[in-house]
Each structure stands twice: as C-alpha cells, then as structure tokens.
Amino acid sequence: AQSVSQHNHHVILSEAASLELGCNYSYGGTVNLFWYVQYPGQHLQLLLKYFSGDPLVKGIKGFEAEFIKSKFSFNLRKPSVQWSDTAEYFCAVKPIGSEKLVFGKGTKLTVNP
Amino acid sequence: DTEVTQTPKHLVMGMTNKKSLKCEQHMGHRAMYWYKQKAKKPPELMFVYSYEKLSINESVPSRFSPECPNSSLLNLHLHALQPEDSALYLCASSQDYSGRGDEQFFGPGTRLTVL
C-alpha cells in the first residue's frame, strides 16, 4: 500500500531560521506530489505541487520543494521563516490514474517571534 | 472562481438527528471528494465521486450517505451518528482524477459535533 512519511512531528524555529521538512513516499510508479498547509482555524491550502519537469518547484509564500526520484523524497524548504508560517504542513502523494490522495501525518511548525 | 464552498460551517446534532452537509464548486471539476479530519490528524478519504458517480467508498459506515445531484454539488447525509463521528468534514474537488494536473481544491469544512 502507498504510504507517506513525514519525519518531523513538531518543529520549533525562531523567525529568520531556515526550514526543511522531510517527506518520503513508498510507491514505485509515477506520482504527483503536493505540499498543503493548514493555518490555525483555516482550511487546507496548496503550497506547491510537482507533476513533471524541473524537480525544484517553487510555491507560494517563498516555499520550494525538491523532488528526488531516487530517494522517493519531496522535501519542503524555506530560507527564512516568519511567525505567520506557524501552521500544520501536510505532504501528499497521488499515483497517476488513482483517485486517492495519500497524506502524510503532518508536521506542526511553530515559529517564535 | 476557484472556491469550494461548504455549508454549514458548524453543526451540532444529536445521535437521533438527520442532517446534511453541502458542498459546491463552480470550477467545472468532475471529481469531488469527502474527507474526515480529526484534530491534529491528516484528512482521511471517505468518498470519491467521478462524473457524478460514486467511484470510491472507503468502507464508511452507512450512517454516512453521500449524494451528487449534479456536477457542481455534493451532499453528505448524516443519520444516527455517534459522538466519535465528531470531526471536521472537508469537501474537495479536482478536474478529474485520472490524469496529470489533478490538484485537489479543498473547502473550509464543516465542524460537526455529535452529542
């Protein structure tokens, strides 16, 4: 069965620190990859997505992610976090041709001012 | 219009009540989804509709009954729920599920409390 692993349950950073959240998936075929963010009390929003092409994708709010096919990884990065980035971050994988979007368990990011 | 709307925002119901959750999108998407999300957990898929036909039921109890009246609307009918069904119910839509470019757009959810 497909699965998505997010390595960090809770990450605490100070403003201006750099961020990297890990995401690995287990699926041998072609996949679409996503990072969603859920700010406190708000709905899931798409941060960025990878379908094909350049493995380094840029999303909203200064976030980027790199797809490394050989490592089945899609890590999320941001060079300098802000207090407003405090949220829950979900990595998700969707095999091509499948109806199912498989989510990781999420990483809670707390940014202290 | 890139929104998925859901009503109501909050719902409190007793275990003997019958209620419905509604979801609407006007993006021309042909796949629509219901998810259940418990606090501090990822969304769990419940149902998928594709071209107005139910294509996935993730072994959801029959007290949850989905309905897709047309390509823009998705309902979730609730009857005889249990307190453990209290959760945030999310609706999502995508262009379709089979090809590339099938990003899912999520609604704000309905916060359901079962007493």
PDB file of C-alpha atoms in Angstrom, chain A residues 9 30-32 34 36 38 42-46 49 51-52 88 90 94-101 103-106 108, chain B residues 33 35 37 40-45 48 55-56 58 88 90 94 96-109:
ATOM      1  CA  HIS A   9       6.046  15.659  14.121  1.00  0.00           C
ATOM      2  CA  THR A  30       4.659   7.799 -11.417  1.00  0.00           C
ATOM      3  CA  VAL A  31       3.180  10.139  -8.860  1.00  0.00           C
ATOM      4  CA  ASN A  32       2.008  13.682  -8.415  1.00  0.00           C
ATOM      5  CA  PHE A  34       1.902  18.065  -3.141  1.00  0.00           C
ATOM      6  CA  TYR A  36      -0.569  21.504   1.668  1.00  0.00           C
ATOM      7  CA  GLN A  38      -3.349  24.374   7.186  1.00  0.00           C
ATOM      8  CA  GLN A  42      -8.280  27.687   8.318  1.00  0.00           C
ATOM      9  CA  HIS A  43      -8.758  25.223   5.505  1.00  0.00           C
ATOM     10  CA  LEU A  44      -6.152  23.266   3.598  1.00  0.00           C
ATOM     11  CA  GLN A  45      -4.334  25.339   1.013  1.00  0.00           C
ATOM     12  CA  LEU A  46      -1.976  24.141  -1.671  1.00  0.00           C
ATOM     13  CA  LYS A  49       2.921  20.756  -6.467  1.00  0.00           C
ATOM     14  CA  PHE A  51       3.749  16.905 -11.742  1.00  0.00           C
ATOM     15  CA  SER A  52       6.746  16.661 -14.081  1.00  0.00           C
ATOM     16  CA  GLU A  88       0.399  22.327  10.055  1.00  0.00           C
ATOM     17  CA  PHE A  90       0.978  18.006   5.018  1.00  0.00           C
ATOM     18  CA  LYS A  94      -1.243  10.842  -5.741  1.00  0.00           C
ATOM     19  CA  PRO A  95      -0.291   7.994  -8.059  1.00  0.00           C
ATOM     20  CA  ILE A  96      -1.169   8.733 -11.642  1.00  0.00           C
ATOM     21  CA  GLY A  97      -4.502   7.145 -12.522  1.00  0.00           C
ATOM     22  CA  SER A  98      -5.507   6.724  -8.886  1.00  0.00           C
ATOM     23  CA  GLU A  99      -8.401   8.513  -7.259  1.00  0.00           C
ATOM     24  CA  LYS A 100      -6.685   8.633  -3.900  1.00  0.00           C
ATOM     25  CA  LEU A 101      -4.584  11.420  -2.440  1.00  0.00           C
ATOM     26  CA  PHE A 103      -1.488  12.278   3.082  1.00  0.00           C
ATOM     27  CA  GLY A 104       1.402  12.109   5.490  1.00  0.00           C
ATOM     28  CA  LYS A 105       0.654  12.551   9.180  1.00  0.00           C
ATOM     29  CA  GLY A 106       1.620  16.197   9.076  1.00  0.00           C
ATOM     30  CA  LYS A 108       3.346  21.113  13.044  1.00  0.00           C
TER      31      LYS A 108
ATOM     32  CA  TYR B  33     -14.405  14.132  -2.534  1.00  0.00           C
ATOM     33  CA  TYR B  35     -12.799  13.697   3.785  1.00  0.00           C
ATOM     34  CA  GLN B  37     -10.327  15.176   9.628  1.00  0.00           C
ATOM     35  CA  LYS B  40      -4.077  17.141  14.635  1.00  0.00           C
ATOM     36  CA  LYS B  41      -4.520  14.352  12.044  1.00  0.00           C
ATOM     37  CA  PRO B  42      -4.401  14.305   8.266  1.00  0.00           C
ATOM     38  CA  PRO B  43      -7.609  14.167   6.255  1.00  0.00           C
ATOM     39  CA  GLU B  44      -8.998  10.662   5.739  1.00  0.00           C
ATOM     40  CA  LEU B  45     -10.730   9.930   2.472  1.00  0.00           C
ATOM     41  CA  VAL B  48     -14.981   9.934  -4.246  1.00  0.00           C
ATOM     42  CA  SER B  55     -16.280   5.588  -7.518  1.00  0.00           C
ATOM     43  CA  ILE B  56     -14.812   5.057  -4.056  1.00  0.00           C
ATOM     44  CA  GLU B  58     -13.600   3.771   1.852  1.00  0.00           C
ATOM     45  CA  LEU B  88     -14.095  18.439  10.553  1.00  0.00           C
ATOM     46  CA  LEU B  90     -13.862  18.500   4.233  1.00  0.00           C
ATOM     47  CA  SER B  94     -10.409  18.276  -8.860  1.00  0.00           C
ATOM     48  CA  ASP B  96     -10.643  14.710 -12.712  1.00  0.00           C
ATOM     49  CA  TYR B  97      -8.640  12.010 -11.036  1.00  0.00           C
ATOM     50  CA  SER B  98      -7.163  10.093 -13.899  1.00  0.00           C
ATOM     51  CA  GLY B  99      -4.606  12.356 -15.410  1.00  0.00           C
ATOM     52  CA  ARG B 100      -1.979  14.878 -14.534  1.00  0.00           C
ATOM     53  CA  GLY B 101      -2.995  18.279 -13.295  1.00  0.00           C
ATOM     54  CA  ASP B 102      -5.411  16.800 -10.809  1.00  0.00           C
ATOM     55  CA  GLU B 103      -4.750  19.099  -7.893  1.00  0.00           C
ATOM     56  CA  GLN B 104      -7.480  18.957  -5.270  1.00  0.00           C
ATOM     57  CA  PHE B 105      -9.046  22.174  -4.041  1.00  0.00           C
ATOM     58  CA  PHE B 106     -10.394  21.991  -0.501  1.00  0.00           C
ATOM     59  CA  GLY B 107     -13.313  23.742   1.077  1.00  0.00           C
ATOM     60  CA  PRO B 108     -13.204  25.259   4.566  1.00  0.00           C
ATOM     61  CA  GLY B 109     -15.001  22.319   6.101  1.00  0.00           C
TER      62      GLY B 109
END
